[in-house]
């Protein structure tokens, strides 16, 4: 008969059943390296642990070692956002793979809640903290984290006090524009996702990538072909109409995000034009509830949420001495049906 769930199996019982000392059981369960326990004995201990249903006391272990096996994850609205929730998924997956667990708190941009979350992380003796943002921005590290191993994810820490992991926005803008250039387009407009005077890294970087791609290809940026909006569908619609109603309109538009691209689709449809045959469109973000379901599917750039989180955990676990302060992560093209060869416009 199996052991009742209410009974607590002790390490002594495991040792007695396996015919080894408690010290040997401890060495196996704590995965101590070296040749102190041979493979046959190790396997016998592990089989006994499974047979008896033994579980280690993680809290007691943390008191002895000073480490909890937990990694803190503090975010503004990441856990509650389906758009950026892959950050948390990536952190959880790598933590699990490395024998750790994630202790996650969403602060909803409330300073008092954030301070309380940091205090809680410290009390739990976390190995380190992933401090994550829902959108790419420049931020200041909270004072309470300055003495805790911390990595900033999906943002850049202003003073480089800790490592930052963030999307390579310029590389993404460059790759998006190259899709259109390689299809033969030379009249390529861009609808940026923020006002011209904004200091957010996404808009700055994606525009820089667009301009670098044009310059490398020897294509002059046509006057009036860069428009600025708020990253919403309505701006994409209005600004695309401006571009298409002007003399000698673009044959392709790089939209700074997928919502803007949706607006561009609507604008072209309102003029009786078709994507991609009358105008090719490339977006940015790979918004799961938008990009694949547009007709045709939107070619776009994927924000590397999971990879950013995994890189952040890797940096935390590698130790401070190996940290690079700036860690841009590649944004990968997702090719669908919204780009056509420029010759179809001839």
mmCIF file of C-alpha atoms in Angstrom:
data_model
loop_
_atom_site.group_PDB
_atom_site.id
_atom_site.type_symbol
_atom_site.label_atom_id
_atom_site.label_comp_id
_atom_site.label_asym_id
_atom_site.label_seq_id
_atom_site.Cartn_x
_atom_site.Cartn_y
_atom_site.Cartn_z
ATOM 1 C CA UNK A 1 0.000 0.000 0.000
ATOM 2 C CA UNK A 2 1.335 3.482 -0.854
ATOM 3 C CA UNK A 3 2.203 5.999 1.786
ATOM 4 C CA UNK A 4 -0.641 8.284 2.813
ATOM 5 C CA UNK A 5 -0.396 11.901 1.652
ATOM 6 C CA UNK A 6 -0.559 13.098 5.264
ATOM 7 C CA UNK A 7 2.635 11.261 6.211
ATOM 8 C CA UNK A 8 5.903 13.188 5.901
ATOM 9 C CA UNK A 9 8.837 11.191 4.583
ATOM 10 C CA UNK A 10 12.153 12.076 6.192
ATOM 11 C CA UNK A 11 15.676 11.968 4.814
ATOM 12 C CA UNK A 12 16.502 9.344 7.453
ATOM 13 C CA UNK A 13 13.814 7.040 6.004
ATOM 14 C CA UNK A 14 15.204 7.521 2.494
ATOM 15 C CA UNK A 15 18.697 6.697 3.731
ATOM 16 C CA UNK A 16 17.524 3.562 5.560
ATOM 17 C CA UNK A 17 15.544 2.261 2.560
ATOM 18 C CA UNK A 18 18.448 2.943 0.157
ATOM 19 C CA UNK A 19 21.046 1.512 2.563
ATOM 20 C CA UNK A 20 23.171 4.663 2.634
ATOM 21 C CA UNK A 21 23.937 7.469 5.058
ATOM 22 C CA UNK A 22 21.891 10.659 5.344
ATOM 23 C CA UNK A 23 24.993 12.513 4.160
ATOM 24 C CA UNK A 24 24.956 10.509 0.940
ATOM 25 C CA UNK A 25 21.259 11.313 0.401
ATOM 26 C CA UNK A 26 22.030 14.991 0.951
ATOM 27 C CA UNK A 27 24.903 14.934 -1.563
ATOM 28 C CA UNK A 28 22.664 13.359 -4.202
ATOM 29 C CA UNK A 29 19.683 15.679 -3.645
ATOM 30 C CA UNK A 30 21.885 18.760 -3.698
ATOM 31 C CA UNK A 31 23.601 17.528 -6.859
ATOM 32 C CA UNK A 32 27.063 17.934 -5.385
ATOM 33 C CA UNK A 33 29.671 17.318 -8.090
ATOM 34 C CA UNK A 34 32.799 15.202 -8.000
ATOM 35 C CA UNK A 35 33.174 11.465 -7.407
ATOM 36 C CA UNK A 36 31.988 11.328 -3.793
ATOM 37 C CA UNK A 37 28.902 9.314 -4.803
ATOM 38 C CA UNK A 38 29.167 6.717 -7.549
ATOM 39 C CA UNK A 39 26.544 6.457 -10.275
ATOM 40 C CA UNK A 40 25.018 3.225 -8.960
ATOM 41 C CA UNK A 41 24.468 4.652 -5.481
ATOM 42 C CA UNK A 42 23.154 7.920 -6.892
ATOM 43 C CA UNK A 43 20.605 6.056 -8.994
ATOM 44 C CA UNK A 44 19.507 3.927 -6.010
ATOM 45 C CA UNK A 45 18.956 7.048 -3.890
ATOM 46 C CA UNK A 46 16.945 8.760 -6.638
ATOM 47 C CA UNK A 47 14.768 5.686 -7.125
ATOM 48 C CA UNK A 48 14.116 5.524 -3.375
ATOM 49 C CA UNK A 49 13.223 9.216 -3.285
ATOM 50 C CA UNK A 50 10.693 8.611 -6.055
ATOM 51 C CA UNK A 51 9.336 5.456 -4.416
ATOM 52 C CA UNK A 52 8.764 7.093 -1.017
ATOM 53 C CA UNK A 53 7.602 10.447 -2.423
ATOM 54 C CA UNK A 54 10.247 12.392 -0.506
ATOM 55 C CA UNK A 55 10.210 16.166 -0.943
ATOM 56 C CA UNK A 56 12.960 18.491 0.218
ATOM 57 C CA UNK A 57 12.103 21.290 2.617
ATOM 58 C CA UNK A 58 12.941 24.250 0.406
ATOM 59 C CA UNK A 59 12.462 26.784 3.195
ATOM 60 C CA UNK A 60 14.814 24.987 5.571
ATOM 61 C CA UNK A 61 17.334 24.595 2.770
ATOM 62 C CA UNK A 62 17.246 28.342 2.099
ATOM 63 C CA UNK A 63 17.906 29.080 5.773
ATOM 64 C CA UNK A 64 20.989 26.859 5.728
ATOM 65 C CA UNK A 65 22.412 27.966 2.391
ATOM 66 C CA UNK A 66 21.283 31.585 2.274
ATOM 67 C CA UNK A 67 19.768 30.917 -1.167
ATOM 68 C CA UNK A 68 16.119 30.236 -1.878
ATOM 69 C CA UNK A 69 16.326 28.924 -5.428
ATOM 70 C CA UNK A 70 13.963 31.754 -6.373
ATOM 71 C CA UNK A 71 14.437 34.536 -8.907
ATOM 72 C CA UNK A 72 12.373 37.677 -8.490
ATOM 73 C CA UNK A 73 10.394 39.071 -11.436
ATOM 74 C CA UNK A 74 9.100 42.605 -10.874
ATOM 75 C CA UNK A 75 7.164 44.258 -13.678
ATOM 76 C CA UNK A 76 4.871 47.190 -14.290
ATOM 77 C CA UNK A 77 2.084 45.526 -16.286
ATOM 78 C CA UNK A 78 3.805 42.617 -18.019
ATOM 79 C CA UNK A 79 2.065 39.727 -16.270
ATOM 80 C CA UNK A 80 -1.367 41.241 -16.970
ATOM 81 C CA UNK A 81 -0.610 42.043 -20.618
ATOM 82 C CA UNK A 82 -1.183 39.327 -23.221
ATOM 83 C CA UNK A 83 1.011 41.344 -25.606
ATOM 84 C CA UNK A 84 4.135 41.167 -23.407
ATOM 85 C CA UNK A 85 3.293 38.154 -21.271
ATOM 86 C CA UNK A 86 5.910 36.154 -23.193
ATOM 87 C CA UNK A 87 8.509 37.946 -21.062
ATOM 88 C CA UNK A 88 7.225 36.132 -18.003
ATOM 89 C CA UNK A 89 6.946 32.872 -19.928
ATOM 90 C CA UNK A 90 10.565 33.076 -21.057
ATOM 91 C CA UNK A 91 11.747 33.781 -17.520
ATOM 92 C CA UNK A 92 9.712 30.927 -16.065
ATOM 93 C CA UNK A 93 10.926 28.409 -18.632
ATOM 94 C CA UNK A 94 14.642 29.071 -18.141
ATOM 95 C CA UNK A 95 14.263 29.307 -14.368
ATOM 96 C CA UNK A 96 12.662 25.864 -14.384
ATOM 97 C CA UNK A 97 15.364 24.460 -16.641
ATOM 98 C CA UNK A 98 18.056 25.660 -14.216
ATOM 99 C CA UNK A 99 16.361 24.370 -11.074
ATOM 100 C CA UNK A 100 14.925 27.711 -9.963
ATOM 101 C CA UNK A 101 11.452 29.179 -9.663
ATOM 102 C CA UNK A 102 10.099 32.636 -10.430
ATOM 103 C CA UNK A 103 8.554 34.825 -7.749
ATOM 104 C CA UNK A 104 6.541 37.319 -9.800
ATOM 105 C CA UNK A 105 4.876 40.597 -8.794
ATOM 106 C CA UNK A 106 3.077 43.022 -11.125
ATOM 107 C CA UNK A 107 3.209 46.524 -9.612
ATOM 108 C CA UNK A 108 0.867 48.360 -12.037
ATOM 109 C CA UNK A 109 3.239 51.359 -11.823
ATOM 110 C CA UNK A 110 2.365 51.921 -8.158
ATOM 111 C CA UNK A 111 5.536 53.101 -6.297
ATOM 112 C CA UNK A 112 4.372 51.814 -2.911
ATOM 113 C CA UNK A 113 3.564 48.391 -4.336
ATOM 114 C CA UNK A 114 6.923 48.295 -6.087
ATOM 115 C CA UNK A 115 8.778 49.141 -2.861
ATOM 116 C CA UNK A 116 6.861 46.430 -1.021
ATOM 117 C CA UNK A 117 7.646 43.924 -3.781
ATOM 118 C CA UNK A 118 11.359 44.696 -3.534
ATOM 119 C CA UNK A 119 11.277 44.246 0.247
ATOM 120 C CA UNK A 120 9.525 40.905 -0.216
ATOM 121 C CA UNK A 121 12.132 39.744 -2.753
ATOM 122 C CA UNK A 122 14.921 40.593 -0.339
ATOM 123 C CA UNK A 123 13.195 38.793 2.541
ATOM 124 C CA UNK A 124 12.888 35.669 0.409
ATOM 125 C CA UNK A 125 16.618 35.806 -0.362
ATOM 126 C CA UNK A 126 16.121 35.649 -4.109
ATOM 127 C CA UNK A 127 19.181 34.954 -6.232
ATOM 128 C CA UNK A 128 18.461 38.085 -8.219
ATOM 129 C CA UNK A 129 15.701 40.154 -9.757
ATOM 130 C CA UNK A 130 14.470 40.608 -13.320
ATOM 131 C CA UNK A 131 13.061 44.138 -13.489
ATOM 132 C CA UNK A 132 10.828 44.156 -16.570
ATOM 133 C CA UNK A 133 8.911 46.809 -18.489
ATOM 134 C CA UNK A 134 5.832 46.355 -20.648
ATOM 135 C CA UNK A 135 7.331 48.633 -23.322
ATOM 136 C CA UNK A 136 10.876 49.620 -24.284
ATOM 137 C CA UNK A 137 11.902 52.728 -22.379
ATOM 138 C CA UNK A 138 14.802 54.280 -20.477
ATOM 139 C CA UNK A 139 14.300 53.951 -16.722
ATOM 140 C CA UNK A 140 15.975 54.526 -13.371
ATOM 141 C CA UNK A 141 16.735 51.517 -11.199
ATOM 142 C CA UNK A 142 14.751 51.627 -7.933
ATOM 143 C CA UNK A 143 16.996 52.343 -4.963
ATOM 144 C CA UNK A 144 16.017 49.105 -3.228
ATOM 145 C CA UNK A 145 17.446 47.026 -6.096
ATOM 146 C CA UNK A 146 20.853 48.666 -6.172
ATOM 147 C CA UNK A 147 22.212 46.147 -3.658
ATOM 148 C CA UNK A 148 20.521 43.123 -5.244
ATOM 149 C CA UNK A 149 21.754 41.332 -8.404
ATOM 150 C CA UNK A 150 19.378 42.763 -10.999
ATOM 151 C CA UNK A 151 18.885 42.711 -14.761
ATOM 152 C CA UNK A 152 16.555 45.140 -16.549
ATOM 153 C CA UNK A 153 14.527 43.535 -19.360
ATOM 154 C CA UNK A 154 12.652 45.208 -22.240
ATOM 155 C CA UNK A 155 14.084 48.544 -21.126
ATOM 156 C CA UNK A 156 17.415 50.327 -20.618
ATOM 157 C CA UNK A 157 18.703 51.382 -17.204
ATOM 158 C CA UNK A 158 19.647 55.031 -17.543
ATOM 159 C CA UNK A 159 22.913 55.030 -15.571
ATOM 160 C CA UNK A 160 24.154 51.537 -16.506
ATOM 161 C CA UNK A 161 24.165 50.443 -12.884
ATOM 162 C CA UNK A 162 22.999 46.997 -13.998
ATOM 163 C CA UNK A 163 22.766 45.050 -17.241
ATOM 164 C CA UNK A 164 19.913 45.834 -19.626
ATOM 165 C CA UNK A 165 18.357 43.474 -22.188
ATOM 166 C CA UNK A 166 16.224 45.124 -24.861
ATOM 167 C CA UNK A 167 15.065 44.797 -28.493
ATOM 168 C CA UNK A 168 17.517 45.829 -31.187
ATOM 169 C CA UNK A 169 15.170 48.494 -32.529
ATOM 170 C CA UNK A 170 17.548 49.907 -35.123
ATOM 171 C CA UNK A 171 18.412 46.448 -36.411
ATOM 172 C CA UNK A 172 14.703 45.674 -36.623
ATOM 173 C CA UNK A 173 13.939 48.868 -38.536
ATOM 174 C CA UNK A 174 16.809 48.115 -40.885
ATOM 175 C CA UNK A 175 15.621 44.535 -41.522
ATOM 176 C CA UNK A 176 12.033 45.669 -42.085
ATOM 177 C CA UNK A 177 13.106 48.242 -44.670
ATOM 178 C CA UNK A 178 15.466 45.774 -46.332
ATOM 179 C CA UNK A 179 12.482 43.486 -47.008
ATOM 180 C CA UNK A 180 11.000 46.248 -49.142
ATOM 181 C CA UNK A 181 14.274 47.227 -50.820
ATOM 182 C CA UNK A 182 15.004 43.611 -51.746
ATOM 183 C CA UNK A 183 11.564 43.454 -53.372
ATOM 184 C CA UNK A 184 12.697 46.288 -55.643
ATOM 185 C CA UNK A 185 10.947 49.222 -53.958
ATOM 186 C CA UNK A 186 12.606 52.627 -53.980
ATOM 187 C CA UNK A 187 9.692 54.844 -52.960
ATOM 188 C CA UNK A 188 9.393 53.612 -49.382
ATOM 189 C CA UNK A 189 7.565 55.664 -46.756
ATOM 190 C CA UNK A 190 7.637 55.194 -42.989
ATOM 191 C CA UNK A 191 4.901 55.916 -40.482
ATOM 192 C CA UNK A 192 6.710 56.151 -37.159
ATOM 193 C CA UNK A 193 4.984 55.155 -33.920
ATOM 194 C CA UNK A 194 5.543 58.305 -31.884
ATOM 195 C CA UNK A 195 5.815 62.097 -32.145
ATOM 196 C CA UNK A 196 8.945 63.482 -33.788
ATOM 197 C CA UNK A 197 10.274 64.897 -30.501
ATOM 198 C CA UNK A 198 9.763 61.707 -28.435
ATOM 199 C CA UNK A 199 12.760 60.081 -26.741
ATOM 200 C CA UNK A 200 11.393 56.519 -26.628
ATOM 201 C CA UNK A 201 13.975 54.042 -27.985
ATOM 202 C CA UNK A 202 11.522 52.172 -30.235
ATOM 203 C CA UNK A 203 10.622 55.111 -32.461
ATOM 204 C CA UNK A 204 14.165 56.483 -32.509
ATOM 205 C CA UNK A 205 15.746 53.128 -33.317
ATOM 206 C CA UNK A 206 13.257 51.965 -35.953
ATOM 207 C CA UNK A 207 13.525 55.275 -37.811
ATOM 208 C CA UNK A 208 17.335 55.104 -37.688
ATOM 209 C CA UNK A 209 17.200 51.590 -39.128
ATOM 210 C CA UNK A 210 14.885 52.726 -41.936
ATOM 211 C CA UNK A 211 17.225 55.571 -42.857
ATOM 212 C CA UNK A 212 20.345 53.398 -42.662
ATOM 213 C CA UNK A 213 18.806 50.832 -45.012
ATOM 214 C CA UNK A 214 17.868 53.518 -47.543
ATOM 215 C CA UNK A 215 21.304 55.137 -47.355
ATOM 216 C CA UNK A 216 23.156 51.830 -47.823
ATOM 217 C CA UNK A 217 21.003 51.092 -50.885
ATOM 218 C CA UNK A 218 21.689 54.528 -52.350
ATOM 219 C CA UNK A 219 18.024 55.523 -52.097
ATOM 220 C CA UNK A 220 17.277 59.142 -51.248
ATOM 221 C CA UNK A 221 14.535 59.609 -48.645
ATOM 222 C CA UNK A 222 11.698 61.326 -50.519
ATOM 223 C CA UNK A 223 10.475 64.556 -48.954
ATOM 224 C CA UNK A 224 7.442 64.066 -46.750
ATOM 225 C CA UNK A 225 7.748 60.272 -46.693
ATOM 226 C CA UNK A 226 8.288 60.018 -42.932
ATOM 227 C CA UNK A 227 5.106 60.583 -40.937
ATOM 228 C CA UNK A 228 4.661 60.590 -37.153
ATOM 229 C CA UNK A 229 1.691 59.171 -35.283
ATOM 230 C CA UNK A 230 0.716 57.704 -31.952
ATOM 231 C CA UNK A 231 0.947 54.055 -32.931
ATOM 232 C CA UNK A 232 -2.828 53.630 -33.175
ATOM 233 C CA UNK A 233 -5.040 52.382 -36.010
ATOM 234 C CA UNK A 234 -6.595 55.798 -36.617
ATOM 235 C CA UNK A 235 -3.202 57.440 -37.183
ATOM 236 C CA UNK A 236 -2.162 54.692 -39.556
ATOM 237 C CA UNK A 237 -5.323 55.274 -41.560
ATOM 238 C CA UNK A 238 -5.056 59.074 -41.695
ATOM 239 C CA UNK A 239 -1.332 59.212 -42.441
ATOM 240 C CA UNK A 240 -1.555 56.556 -45.157
ATOM 241 C CA UNK A 241 -4.290 58.577 -46.838
ATOM 242 C CA UNK A 242 -1.974 61.600 -46.770
ATOM 243 C CA UNK A 243 0.792 59.587 -48.396
ATOM 244 C CA UNK A 244 -1.408 58.008 -51.058
ATOM 245 C CA UNK A 245 -3.252 61.221 -51.942
ATOM 246 C CA UNK A 246 -0.012 63.119 -52.580
ATOM 247 C CA UNK A 247 1.613 63.246 -56.015
ATOM 248 C CA UNK A 248 3.799 60.222 -56.809
ATOM 249 C CA UNK A 249 2.812 58.177 -53.737
ATOM 250 C CA UNK A 250 4.930 55.410 -52.196
ATOM 251 C CA UNK A 251 4.816 51.849 -53.460
ATOM 252 C CA UNK A 252 5.668 50.543 -49.979
ATOM 253 C CA UNK A 253 5.197 51.664 -46.371
ATOM 254 C CA UNK A 254 7.118 50.554 -43.286
ATOM 255 C CA UNK A 255 4.725 50.969 -40.363
ATOM 256 C CA UNK A 256 6.312 51.365 -36.916
ATOM 257 C CA UNK A 257 3.883 48.898 -35.341
ATOM 258 C CA UNK A 258 1.172 46.468 -36.378
ATOM 259 C CA UNK A 259 -1.734 48.668 -35.276
ATOM 260 C CA UNK A 260 -0.466 51.411 -37.584
ATOM 261 C CA UNK A 261 -0.214 48.815 -40.362
ATOM 262 C CA UNK A 262 -3.843 47.829 -39.793
ATOM 263 C CA UNK A 263 -4.776 51.466 -40.289
ATOM 264 C CA UNK A 264 -2.738 51.494 -43.516
ATOM 265 C CA UNK A 265 -4.674 48.453 -44.774
ATOM 266 C CA UNK A 266 -7.944 50.252 -44.078
ATOM 267 C CA UNK A 267 -6.764 53.414 -45.840
ATOM 268 C CA UNK A 268 -5.728 51.535 -48.967
ATOM 269 C CA UNK A 269 -9.017 49.631 -49.034
ATOM 270 C CA UNK A 270 -10.936 52.913 -48.773
ATOM 271 C CA UNK A 271 -9.182 54.083 -51.944
ATOM 272 C CA UNK A 272 -9.912 50.845 -53.777
ATOM 273 C CA UNK A 273 -6.271 49.764 -53.504
ATOM 274 C CA UNK A 274 -4.991 46.315 -52.521
ATOM 275 C CA UNK A 275 -2.156 45.111 -50.310
ATOM 276 C CA UNK A 276 0.412 44.208 -51.605
ATOM 277 C CA UNK A 277 -0.348 44.758 -55.294
ATOM 278 C CA UNK A 278 -0.893 48.510 -55.081
ATOM 279 C CA UNK A 279 1.223 49.114 -51.967
ATOM 280 C CA UNK A 280 3.373 46.747 -49.910
ATOM 281 C CA UNK A 281 3.214 46.997 -46.115
ATOM 282 C CA UNK A 282 5.613 45.872 -43.377
ATOM 283 C CA UNK A 283 4.761 46.210 -39.685
ATOM 284 C CA UNK A 284 6.555 45.736 -36.397
ATOM 285 C CA UNK A 285 5.727 43.726 -33.205
ATOM 286 C CA UNK A 286 4.108 40.563 -34.653
ATOM 287 C CA UNK A 287 0.985 41.237 -32.633
ATOM 288 C CA UNK A 288 -0.511 37.755 -32.243
ATOM 289 C CA UNK A 289 -4.145 38.889 -32.407
ATOM 290 C CA UNK A 290 -3.601 41.144 -35.410
ATOM 291 C CA UNK A 291 -0.712 40.421 -37.790
ATOM 292 C CA UNK A 292 -1.687 36.836 -38.780
ATOM 293 C CA UNK A 293 -5.378 37.609 -39.328
ATOM 294 C CA UNK A 294 -5.095 40.641 -41.603
ATOM 295 C CA UNK A 295 -5.856 39.855 -45.242
ATOM 296 C CA UNK A 296 -3.264 39.285 -46.556
ATOM 297 C CA UNK A 297 -1.260 38.335 -43.440
ATOM 298 C CA UNK A 298 1.097 41.100 -42.363
ATOM 299 C CA UNK A 299 4.848 40.727 -42.811
ATOM 300 C CA UNK A 300 6.320 42.166 -39.652
ATOM 301 C CA UNK A 301 9.175 42.086 -37.152
ATOM 302 C CA UNK A 302 8.822 39.971 -34.025
ATOM 303 C CA UNK A 303 9.719 41.512 -30.678
ATOM 304 C CA UNK A 304 11.909 38.905 -28.922
ATOM 305 C CA UNK A 305 10.104 38.780 -25.564
ATOM 306 C CA UNK A 306 10.974 35.216 -24.600
ATOM 307 C CA UNK A 307 14.604 35.538 -25.683
ATOM 308 C CA UNK A 308 15.004 38.799 -23.761
ATOM 309 C CA UNK A 309 13.740 37.160 -20.595
ATOM 310 C CA UNK A 310 15.904 34.080 -21.063
ATOM 311 C CA UNK A 311 18.963 36.249 -21.652
ATOM 312 C CA UNK A 312 18.144 38.228 -18.514
ATOM 313 C CA UNK A 313 17.989 35.049 -16.411
ATOM 314 C CA UNK A 314 21.229 33.783 -17.966
ATOM 315 C CA UNK A 315 22.982 37.035 -17.083
ATOM 316 C CA UNK A 316 21.697 36.880 -13.515
ATOM 317 C CA UNK A 317 22.876 33.317 -13.033
ATOM 318 C CA UNK A 318 26.270 33.957 -14.647
ATOM 319 C CA UNK A 319 27.303 36.448 -11.960
ATOM 320 C CA UNK A 320 28.064 40.160 -11.965
ATOM 321 C CA UNK A 321 31.601 39.758 -13.278
ATOM 322 C CA UNK A 322 30.362 38.486 -16.650
ATOM 323 C CA UNK A 323 27.629 41.032 -17.274
ATOM 324 C CA UNK A 324 27.592 43.251 -20.338
ATOM 325 C CA UNK A 325 25.697 46.460 -19.568
ATOM 326 C CA UNK A 326 23.900 46.654 -22.949
ATOM 327 C CA UNK A 327 22.429 43.523 -24.505
ATOM 328 C CA UNK A 328 20.346 44.205 -27.639
ATOM 329 C CA UNK A 329 18.368 41.188 -28.896
ATOM 330 C CA UNK A 330 17.615 40.660 -32.578
ATOM 331 C CA UNK A 331 14.085 41.237 -33.871
ATOM 332 C CA UNK A 332 13.328 38.487 -36.406
ATOM 333 C CA UNK A 333 11.335 39.047 -39.637
ATOM 334 C CA UNK A 334 8.022 37.178 -39.873
ATOM 335 C CA UNK A 335 7.199 36.905 -43.569
ATOM 336 C CA UNK A 336 3.591 36.708 -44.689
ATOM 337 C CA UNK A 337 1.756 38.072 -47.728
ATOM 338 C CA UNK A 338 1.892 41.879 -47.498
ATOM 339 C CA UNK A 339 5.027 42.478 -49.626
ATOM 340 C CA UNK A 340 5.053 42.164 -53.421
ATOM 341 C CA UNK A 341 7.770 42.762 -55.962
ATOM 342 C CA UNK A 342 7.905 46.381 -57.050
ATOM 343 C CA UNK A 343 7.509 45.419 -60.713
ATOM 344 C CA UNK A 344 3.811 44.729 -60.124
ATOM 345 C CA UNK A 345 3.391 48.518 -59.794
ATOM 346 C CA UNK A 346 5.022 49.232 -63.123
#
